[in-house]
């Protein structure tokens, strides 16, 4: 770590697969942090003070009071936050170019593939008011394909980029929800073993438990007001 972190990082957060990425990374790095809850079901993500640091009105975001050159910095987008924290601490993100490319490939694979596709699977299987067979099959099948990609990758290594890294942290929150995505984990033995390794890590357990009680405060499958906030937004 470049310098001792004496002031806690502010983590703007809600317990979702994207939020978990950063709570896990902060726990793995041993960085002090304080959680600023952003209740996405109530529309906290549209408040001006949050938009000032996260213009895409999505969690997570961080404010690091000890940023580059000792000056504060805010970072939004979970992948960018993971990379920033990896560079800041020198942990879980290689310093050499070949190692970093290996990690980046799988980080961006999650950001562009696993997360969006699994998220759409959740939406059409669980939250959509009309159950559309084509949409359900489309996204369930694509998530199945992506699980197959992970399963093949993990056939000869313990973690996605070889050593444990931010790429694994990016994927665990989505992958552990395989049942909600209509998947059978027994079809993917290497992925199943990776999940067990990941979920056995103490810092992963702690990261996943941050404000865990908030996940049960809203039932998105039935709460019409929350659905309007999360699923009905247009440009402002």
XYZ file of N, CA, C and O in Angstrom, residues 60-201:
568
model
N -22.203 1.090 -7.346
C -21.553 1.802 -6.252
C -20.752 2.993 -6.758
O -20.530 3.155 -7.952
N -20.330 3.800 -5.789
C -19.361 4.871 -6.036
C -18.548 5.022 -4.762
O -18.973 4.576 -3.691
N -17.381 5.619 -4.879
C -16.566 5.870 -3.691
C -16.049 7.305 -3.721
O -15.946 7.918 -4.779
N -15.751 7.798 -2.545
C -14.959 9.018 -2.390
C -13.775 8.640 -1.515
O -13.951 8.192 -0.373
N -12.589 8.802 -2.072
C -11.362 8.508 -1.338
C -10.738 9.830 -0.903
O -10.264 10.595 -1.753
N -10.733 10.125 0.393
C -10.152 11.390 0.845
C -8.644 11.456 0.671
O -8.064 12.541 0.716
N -8.006 10.298 0.473
C -6.564 10.239 0.239
C -6.302 9.697 -1.162
O -5.715 8.642 -1.347
N -6.750 10.445 -2.143
C -6.578 10.046 -3.531
C -5.185 10.379 -4.049
O -4.248 10.610 -3.279
N -5.017 10.429 -5.371
C -3.711 10.754 -5.967
C -3.174 12.077 -5.444
O -3.918 13.053 -5.318
N -1.892 12.076 -5.120
C -1.224 13.270 -4.583
C -1.850 13.748 -3.274
O -1.705 14.916 -2.893
N -2.563 12.848 -2.599
C -3.150 13.187 -1.311
C -4.446 13.968 -1.384
O -5.012 14.314 -0.346
N -4.938 14.237 -2.597
C -6.172 15.003 -2.757
C -7.354 14.053 -2.918
O -7.222 12.962 -3.485
N -8.532 14.448 -2.454
C -9.718 13.585 -2.576
C -10.054 13.287 -4.029
O -9.793 14.096 -4.932
N -10.643 12.127 -4.246
C -11.099 11.736 -5.585
C -12.367 10.910 -5.431
O -12.515 10.149 -4.474
N -13.290 11.107 -6.371
C -14.475 10.254 -6.422
C -14.379 9.379 -7.662
O -13.836 9.793 -8.692
N -14.909 8.168 -7.553
C -14.866 7.205 -8.655
C -16.223 6.514 -8.734
O -16.732 6.048 -7.707
N -16.800 6.467 -9.936
C -18.013 5.677 -10.131
C -17.736 4.586 -11.156
O -16.687 4.582 -11.796
N -18.669 3.651 -11.282
C -18.557 2.435 -12.083
C -17.699 1.405 -11.350
O -16.521 1.638 -11.066
N -18.304 0.247 -11.087
C -17.668 -0.749 -10.228
C -16.328 -1.237 -10.779
O -15.378 -1.440 -10.020
N -16.233 -1.443 -12.100
C -14.967 -1.896 -12.657
C -13.865 -0.876 -12.486
O -12.721 -1.221 -12.162
N -14.200 0.400 -12.698
C -13.206 1.464 -12.520
C -12.782 1.572 -11.067
O -11.608 1.833 -10.766
N -13.721 1.365 -10.150
C -13.375 1.425 -8.720
C -12.431 0.285 -8.360
O -11.443 0.477 -7.643
N -12.724 -0.909 -8.857
C -11.841 -2.041 -8.578
C -10.429 -1.780 -9.096
O -9.438 -2.058 -8.401
N -10.320 -1.271 -10.306
C -8.996 -0.975 -10.852
C -8.295 0.105 -10.032
O -7.092 -0.004 -9.746
N -9.027 1.131 -9.665
C -8.436 2.216 -8.866
C -7.899 1.674 -7.545
O -6.749 1.960 -7.164
N -8.710 0.893 -6.849
C -8.268 0.361 -5.553
C -7.107 -0.614 -5.728
O -6.210 -0.681 -4.885
N -7.117 -1.361 -6.839
C -6.002 -2.265 -7.109
C -4.705 -1.513 -7.335
O -3.638 -1.904 -6.841
N -4.776 -0.408 -8.101
C -3.573 0.405 -8.316
C -3.145 1.092 -7.031
O -1.940 1.191 -6.729
N -4.102 1.558 -6.270
C -3.796 2.302 -5.037
C -3.052 1.423 -4.032
O -2.086 1.864 -3.407
N -3.532 0.181 -3.896
C -2.975 -0.691 -2.866
C -1.894 -1.629 -3.377
O -1.116 -2.162 -2.587
N -1.862 -1.867 -4.688
C -0.954 -2.872 -5.219
C -1.421 -4.286 -4.958
O -0.630 -5.226 -5.085
N -2.710 -4.450 -4.660
C -3.252 -5.759 -4.308
C -4.295 -6.204 -5.334
O -5.112 -5.402 -5.791
N -4.234 -7.490 -5.693
C -5.254 -8.160 -6.505
C -5.371 -7.593 -7.923
O -6.358 -7.853 -8.609
N -4.372 -6.829 -8.344
C -4.344 -6.250 -9.687
C -2.879 -6.121 -10.069
O -2.178 -5.249 -9.558
N -2.369 -6.983 -10.954
C -0.929 -7.049 -11.203
C -0.348 -5.720 -11.673
O -1.011 -4.914 -12.325
N 0.906 -5.524 -11.372
C 1.609 -4.322 -11.826
C 2.198 -4.511 -13.217
O 2.393 -3.538 -13.944
N 2.489 -5.768 -13.612
C 3.072 -6.006 -14.933
C 1.973 -6.032 -15.989
O 0.825 -6.400 -15.719
N 2.325 -5.653 -17.204
C 1.329 -5.478 -18.256
C 0.645 -6.786 -18.630
O -0.574 -6.829 -18.797
N 1.386 -7.869 -18.762
C 0.764 -9.138 -19.132
C -0.234 -9.594 -18.063
O -1.342 -10.046 -18.384
N 0.165 -9.475 -16.821
C -0.736 -9.866 -15.741
C -1.966 -8.989 -15.681
O -3.092 -9.463 -15.457
N -1.765 -7.705 -15.912
C -2.895 -6.771 -15.855
C -3.870 -7.018 -17.010
O -5.083 -6.971 -16.815
N -3.342 -7.294 -18.197
C -4.216 -7.606 -19.335
C -5.049 -8.850 -19.044
O -6.242 -8.915 -19.359
N -4.419 -9.841 -18.431
C -5.142 -11.074 -18.093
C -6.328 -10.774 -17.178
O -7.435 -11.284 -17.371
N -6.102 -9.938 -16.189
C -7.182 -9.565 -15.272
C -8.218 -8.697 -15.982
O -9.433 -8.917 -15.839
N -7.755 -7.716 -16.744
C -8.679 -6.793 -17.400
C -9.641 -7.524 -18.333
O -10.825 -7.166 -18.427
N -9.142 -8.530 -19.046
C -10.016 -9.279 -19.958
C -11.235 -9.820 -19.225
O -12.376 -9.700 -19.694
N -10.991 -10.417 -18.063
C -12.081 -11.059 -17.333
C -12.910 -10.055 -16.548
O -14.109 -10.256 -16.350
N -12.305 -8.957 -16.149
C -13.083 -7.886 -15.525
C -14.067 -7.299 -16.534
O -15.262 -7.135 -16.234
N -13.584 -7.002 -17.734
C -14.464 -6.416 -18.740
C -15.459 -7.440 -19.277
O -16.574 -7.077 -19.673
N -15.082 -8.704 -19.272
C -16.036 -9.768 -19.617
C -17.213 -9.743 -18.656
O -18.369 -9.863 -19.070
N -16.933 -9.551 -17.381
C -18.035 -9.451 -16.414
C -18.841 -8.182 -16.631
O -20.083 -8.216 -16.632
N -18.155 -7.059 -16.811
C -18.849 -5.782 -16.935
C -19.743 -5.743 -18.172
O -20.845 -5.193 -18.137
N -19.275 -6.324 -19.278
C -20.026 -6.261 -20.510
C -20.910 -7.467 -20.775
O -21.797 -7.408 -21.631
N -20.661 -8.569 -20.054
C -21.381 -9.804 -20.327
C -22.132 -10.357 -19.145
O -23.355 -10.260 -19.063
N -21.409 -10.946 -18.210
C -22.066 -11.663 -17.118
C -23.030 -10.780 -16.336
O -24.166 -11.182 -16.072
N -22.608 -9.576 -15.972
C -23.478 -8.711 -15.187
C -24.735 -8.294 -15.927
O -25.858 -8.526 -15.448
N -24.604 -7.682 -17.109
C -25.807 -7.269 -17.839
C -26.726 -8.427 -18.216
O -27.953 -8.305 -18.120
N -26.168 -9.542 -18.643
C -27.018 -10.660 -19.066
C -27.714 -11.315 -17.874
O -28.908 -11.621 -17.931
N -26.981 -11.517 -16.770
C -27.621 -12.074 -15.583
C -28.658 -11.096 -15.026
O -29.717 -11.512 -14.549
N -28.361 -9.808 -15.110
C -29.317 -8.814 -14.648
C -30.610 -8.849 -15.450
O -31.713 -8.762 -14.893
N -30.502 -8.974 -16.767
C -31.703 -9.086 -17.592
C -32.437 -10.403 -17.311
O -33.682 -10.457 -17.358
N -31.686 -11.446 -17.012
C -32.320 -12.709 -16.638
C -33.154 -12.534 -15.383
O -34.308 -12.980 -15.320
N -32.577 -11.870 -14.371
C -33.340 -11.578 -13.157
C -34.605 -10.803 -13.506
O -35.693 -11.112 -13.003
N -34.450 -9.796 -14.340
C -35.585 -8.917 -14.633
C -36.733 -9.702 -15.269
O -37.876 -9.631 -14.800
N -36.444 -10.425 -16.329
C -37.532 -11.069 -17.057
C -38.054 -12.316 -16.362
O -39.243 -12.657 -16.517
N -37.223 -12.984 -15.572
C -37.694 -14.163 -14.843
C -38.475 -13.782 -13.590
O -39.406 -14.498 -13.199
N -38.087 -12.678 -12.927
C -38.618 -12.396 -11.591
C -39.467 -11.135 -11.547
O -40.551 -11.118 -10.942
N -39.004 -10.049 -12.187
C -39.607 -8.740 -11.949
C -40.571 -8.274 -13.039
O -41.455 -7.464 -12.766
N -40.407 -8.734 -14.261
C -41.239 -8.229 -15.347
C -42.714 -8.545 -15.077
O -43.053 -9.684 -14.731
N -43.596 -7.563 -15.208
C -45.018 -7.813 -14.944
C -45.637 -8.806 -15.909
O -46.597 -9.500 -15.577
N -45.083 -8.871 -17.114
C -45.545 -9.843 -18.098
C -44.421 -10.827 -18.367
O -43.315 -10.430 -18.723
N -44.683 -12.105 -18.161
C -43.667 -13.121 -18.367
C -43.597 -13.479 -19.852
O -44.469 -14.158 -20.386
N -42.575 -12.963 -20.498
C -42.401 -13.120 -21.934
C -41.469 -14.300 -22.214
O -40.263 -14.225 -21.937
N -41.978 -15.407 -22.729
C -41.141 -16.594 -22.934
C -39.889 -16.318 -23.765
O -38.809 -16.836 -23.450
N -40.019 -15.510 -24.834
C -38.845 -15.246 -25.662
C -37.748 -14.563 -24.855
O -36.567 -14.950 -24.916
N -38.106 -13.516 -24.087
C -37.106 -12.784 -23.295
C -36.508 -13.670 -22.217
O -35.289 -13.649 -21.981
N -37.351 -14.455 -21.561
C -36.845 -15.351 -20.511
C -35.859 -16.346 -21.097
O -34.752 -16.553 -20.561
N -36.229 -16.971 -22.212
C -35.331 -17.948 -22.831
C -34.056 -17.284 -23.337
O -32.957 -17.839 -23.188
N -34.191 -16.118 -23.939
C -33.036 -15.410 -24.505
C -31.975 -15.166 -23.445
O -30.795 -15.490 -23.636
N -32.370 -14.598 -22.323
C -31.377 -14.216 -21.324
C -30.960 -15.389 -20.446
O -29.791 -15.473 -20.028
N -31.867 -16.319 -20.181
C -31.482 -17.516 -19.433
C -30.460 -18.318 -20.214
O -29.469 -18.819 -19.651
N -30.673 -18.454 -21.518
C -29.727 -19.202 -22.347
C -28.381 -18.494 -22.452
O -27.328 -19.143 -22.432
N -28.393 -17.160 -22.565
C -27.128 -16.436 -22.652
C -26.356 -16.523 -21.345
O -25.122 -16.672 -21.342
N -27.064 -16.472 -20.222
C -26.390 -16.653 -18.933
C -25.806 -18.049 -18.842
O -24.684 -18.241 -18.345
N -26.536 -19.048 -19.333
C -26.026 -20.416 -19.363
C -24.746 -20.486 -20.194
O -23.763 -21.129 -19.797
N -24.736 -19.814 -21.334
C -23.533 -19.801 -22.178
C -22.356 -19.195 -21.435
O -21.230 -19.720 -21.474
N -22.607 -18.080 -20.738
C -21.535 -17.403 -20.014
C -21.027 -18.261 -18.854
O -19.816 -18.285 -18.582
N -21.913 -18.981 -18.199
C -21.457 -19.909 -17.162
C -20.563 -20.983 -17.766
O -19.589 -21.423 -17.143
N -20.895 -21.412 -18.987
C -20.038 -22.377 -19.667
C -18.656 -21.814 -19.949
O -17.650 -22.529 -19.852
N -18.593 -20.530 -20.303
C -17.299 -19.881 -20.527
C -16.467 -19.906 -19.245
O -15.272 -20.248 -19.258
N -17.093 -19.544 -18.133
C -16.384 -19.575 -16.845
C -15.953 -20.987 -16.497
O -14.831 -21.214 -16.015
N -16.840 -21.943 -16.719
C -16.533 -23.324 -16.352
C -15.318 -23.840 -17.124
O -14.440 -24.497 -16.553
N -15.248 -23.533 -18.422
C -14.077 -23.950 -19.218
C -12.821 -23.245 -18.742
O -11.742 -23.859 -18.646
N -12.931 -21.965 -18.452
C -11.771 -21.194 -18.006
C -11.193 -21.753 -16.713
O -9.979 -21.773 -16.505
N -12.070 -22.202 -15.831
C -11.651 -22.659 -14.506
C -11.272 -24.138 -14.469
O -11.005 -24.681 -13.397
N -11.203 -24.761 -15.639
C -10.873 -26.187 -15.682
C -9.451 -26.464 -15.206
O -9.171 -27.533 -14.640
N -8.540 -25.527 -15.427
C -7.131 -25.777 -15.098
C -6.529 -24.678 -14.228
O -5.313 -24.492 -14.205
N -7.365 -23.928 -13.538
C -6.858 -22.873 -12.654
C -7.889 -22.621 -11.570
O -9.080 -22.875 -11.745
N -7.427 -22.086 -10.446
C -8.320 -21.839 -9.310
C -9.129 -20.565 -9.471
O -10.231 -20.457 -8.926
N -8.553 -19.587 -10.202
C -9.218 -18.297 -10.337
C -9.145 -17.844 -11.793
O -8.349 -18.344 -12.579
N -9.969 -16.873 -12.151
C -10.184 -16.543 -13.554
C -8.914 -16.070 -14.261
O -8.699 -16.389 -15.432
N -8.103 -15.294 -13.580
C -6.882 -14.777 -14.193
C -5.640 -15.504 -13.680
O -4.527 -15.002 -13.824
N -5.814 -16.669 -13.105
C -4.706 -17.416 -12.526
C -4.671 -17.207 -11.035
O -5.155 -18.033 -10.255
N -4.085 -16.077 -10.597
C -4.121 -15.700 -9.194
C -5.443 -15.001 -8.875
O -6.087 -14.413 -9.749
N -5.835 -15.062 -7.625
C -7.039 -14.375 -7.171
C -6.924 -12.884 -7.468
O -5.885 -12.267 -7.223
N -7.997 -12.293 -8.003
C -7.899 -10.905 -8.447
C -9.255 -10.218 -8.409
O -10.287 -10.815 -8.073
N -9.240 -8.949 -8.818
C -10.472 -8.175 -8.891
C -11.451 -8.774 -9.896
O -12.665 -8.539 -9.794
N -10.978 -9.567 -10.849
C -11.883 -10.220 -11.801
C -12.797 -11.199 -11.077
O -13.993 -11.285 -11.364
N -12.244 -11.946 -10.130
C -13.059 -12.878 -9.350
C -14.052 -12.125 -8.470
O -15.212 -12.525 -8.344
N -13.599 -11.030 -7.868
C -14.499 -10.234 -7.026
C -15.659 -9.674 -7.838
O -16.783 -9.560 -7.335
N -15.385 -9.337 -9.100
C -16.438 -8.785 -9.952
C -17.503 -9.825 -10.272
O -18.669 -9.477 -10.470
N -17.127 -11.088 -10.327
C -18.040 -12.139 -10.781
C -18.807 -12.829 -9.663
O -19.879 -13.394 -9.922
N -18.303 -12.817 -8.450
C -18.893 -13.665 -7.421
C -20.326 -13.281 -7.086
O -21.183 -14.141 -6.905
N -20.639 -11.989 -7.018
C -21.977 -11.576 -6.631
C -23.044 -12.027 -7.597
O -24.160 -12.382 -7.208
N -22.708 -12.020 -8.892
C -23.657 -12.480 -9.899
C -23.731 -13.998 -9.913
O -24.822 -14.579 -10.001
N -22.588 -14.656 -9.826
C -22.561 -16.110 -9.965
C -23.238 -16.825 -8.801
O -23.825 -17.894 -8.991
N -23.171 -16.233 -7.622
C -23.762 -16.930 -6.476
C -25.288 -16.929 -6.519
O -25.935 -17.660 -5.769
N -25.854 -16.143 -7.431
C -27.307 -16.077 -7.586
C -27.791 -16.959 -8.745
O -28.811 -16.680 -9.366
N -27.078 -18.026 -9.008
C -27.374 -18.876 -10.167
C -28.795 -19.433 -10.166
O -29.412 -19.590 -11.218
N -29.344 -19.714 -8.986
C -30.707 -20.261 -8.938
C -31.725 -19.264 -9.480
O -32.656 -19.643 -10.205
N -31.551 -17.974 -9.128
C -32.456 -16.937 -9.617
C -32.371 -16.790 -11.137
O -33.291 -16.272 -11.763
N -31.264 -17.249 -11.688
C -31.043 -17.134 -13.127
C -31.464 -18.391 -13.887
O -31.198 -18.528 -15.081
N -32.119 -19.313 -13.180
C -32.618 -20.519 -13.826
C -31.535 -21.489 -14.239
O -31.721 -22.273 -15.176
N -30.413 -21.489 -13.511
C -29.294 -22.353 -13.864
C -29.195 -23.534 -12.902
O -29.667 -23.476 -11.759
N -28.549 -24.596 -13.366
C -28.240 -25.759 -12.549
C -26.731 -25.806 -12.368
O -25.996 -26.117 -13.317
N -26.269 -25.464 -11.173
C -24.830 -25.354 -10.941
C -24.114 -26.684 -11.145
O -22.899 -26.710 -11.424
N -24.836 -27.800 -11.047
C -24.205 -29.108 -11.227
C -23.713 -29.305 -12.661
O -22.861 -30.156 -12.905
N -24.234 -28.531 -13.586
C -23.745 -28.606 -14.970
C -22.362 -27.990 -15.118
O -21.701 -28.200 -16.147
N -21.929 -27.241 -14.110
C -20.688 -26.470 -14.211
C -19.792 -26.778 -13.010
O -19.643 -25.962 -12.103
N -19.193 -27.968 -12.976
C -18.444 -28.384 -11.779
C -17.261 -27.486 -11.444
O -16.964 -27.283 -10.255
N -16.565 -26.964 -12.445
C -15.427 -26.094 -12.160
C -15.888 -24.765 -11.585
O -15.254 -24.210 -10.686
N -16.989 -24.249 -12.113
C -17.575 -23.033 -11.561
C -18.078 -23.273 -10.151
O -17.903 -22.427 -9.262
N -18.684 -24.410 -9.910
C -19.166 -24.748 -8.566
C -18.012 -24.782 -7.570
O -18.127 -24.250 -6.449
N -16.894 -25.369 -7.964
C -15.722 -25.424 -7.074
C -15.165 -24.025 -6.830
O -14.747 -23.693 -5.706
N -15.146 -23.184 -7.866
C -14.702 -21.788 -7.712
C -15.604 -21.035 -6.749
O -15.128 -20.289 -5.884
N -16.914 -21.224 -6.875
C -17.848 -20.582 -5.953
C -17.547 -20.972 -4.519
O -17.559 -20.121 -3.616
N -17.275 -22.240 -4.287
C -16.961 -22.696 -2.934
C -15.684 -22.041 -2.424
O -15.606 -21.631 -1.258
N -14.661 -21.953 -3.282
C -13.420 -21.291 -2.873
C -13.668 -19.828 -2.544
O -13.152 -19.301 -1.549
N -14.428 -19.168 -3.383
C -14.702 -17.745 -3.168
C -15.492 -17.510 -1.884
O -15.144 -16.643 -1.069
N -16.553 -18.266 -1.701
C -17.446 -18.039 -0.563
C -16.813 -18.469 0.758
O -17.317 -18.106 1.822
N -15.702 -19.205 0.691
C -14.985 -19.597 1.907
C -14.012 -18.517 2.377
O -13.523 -18.572 3.511
N -13.734 -17.529 1.534
C -12.792 -16.479 1.910
C -13.426 -15.565 2.954
O -14.534 -15.034 2.738
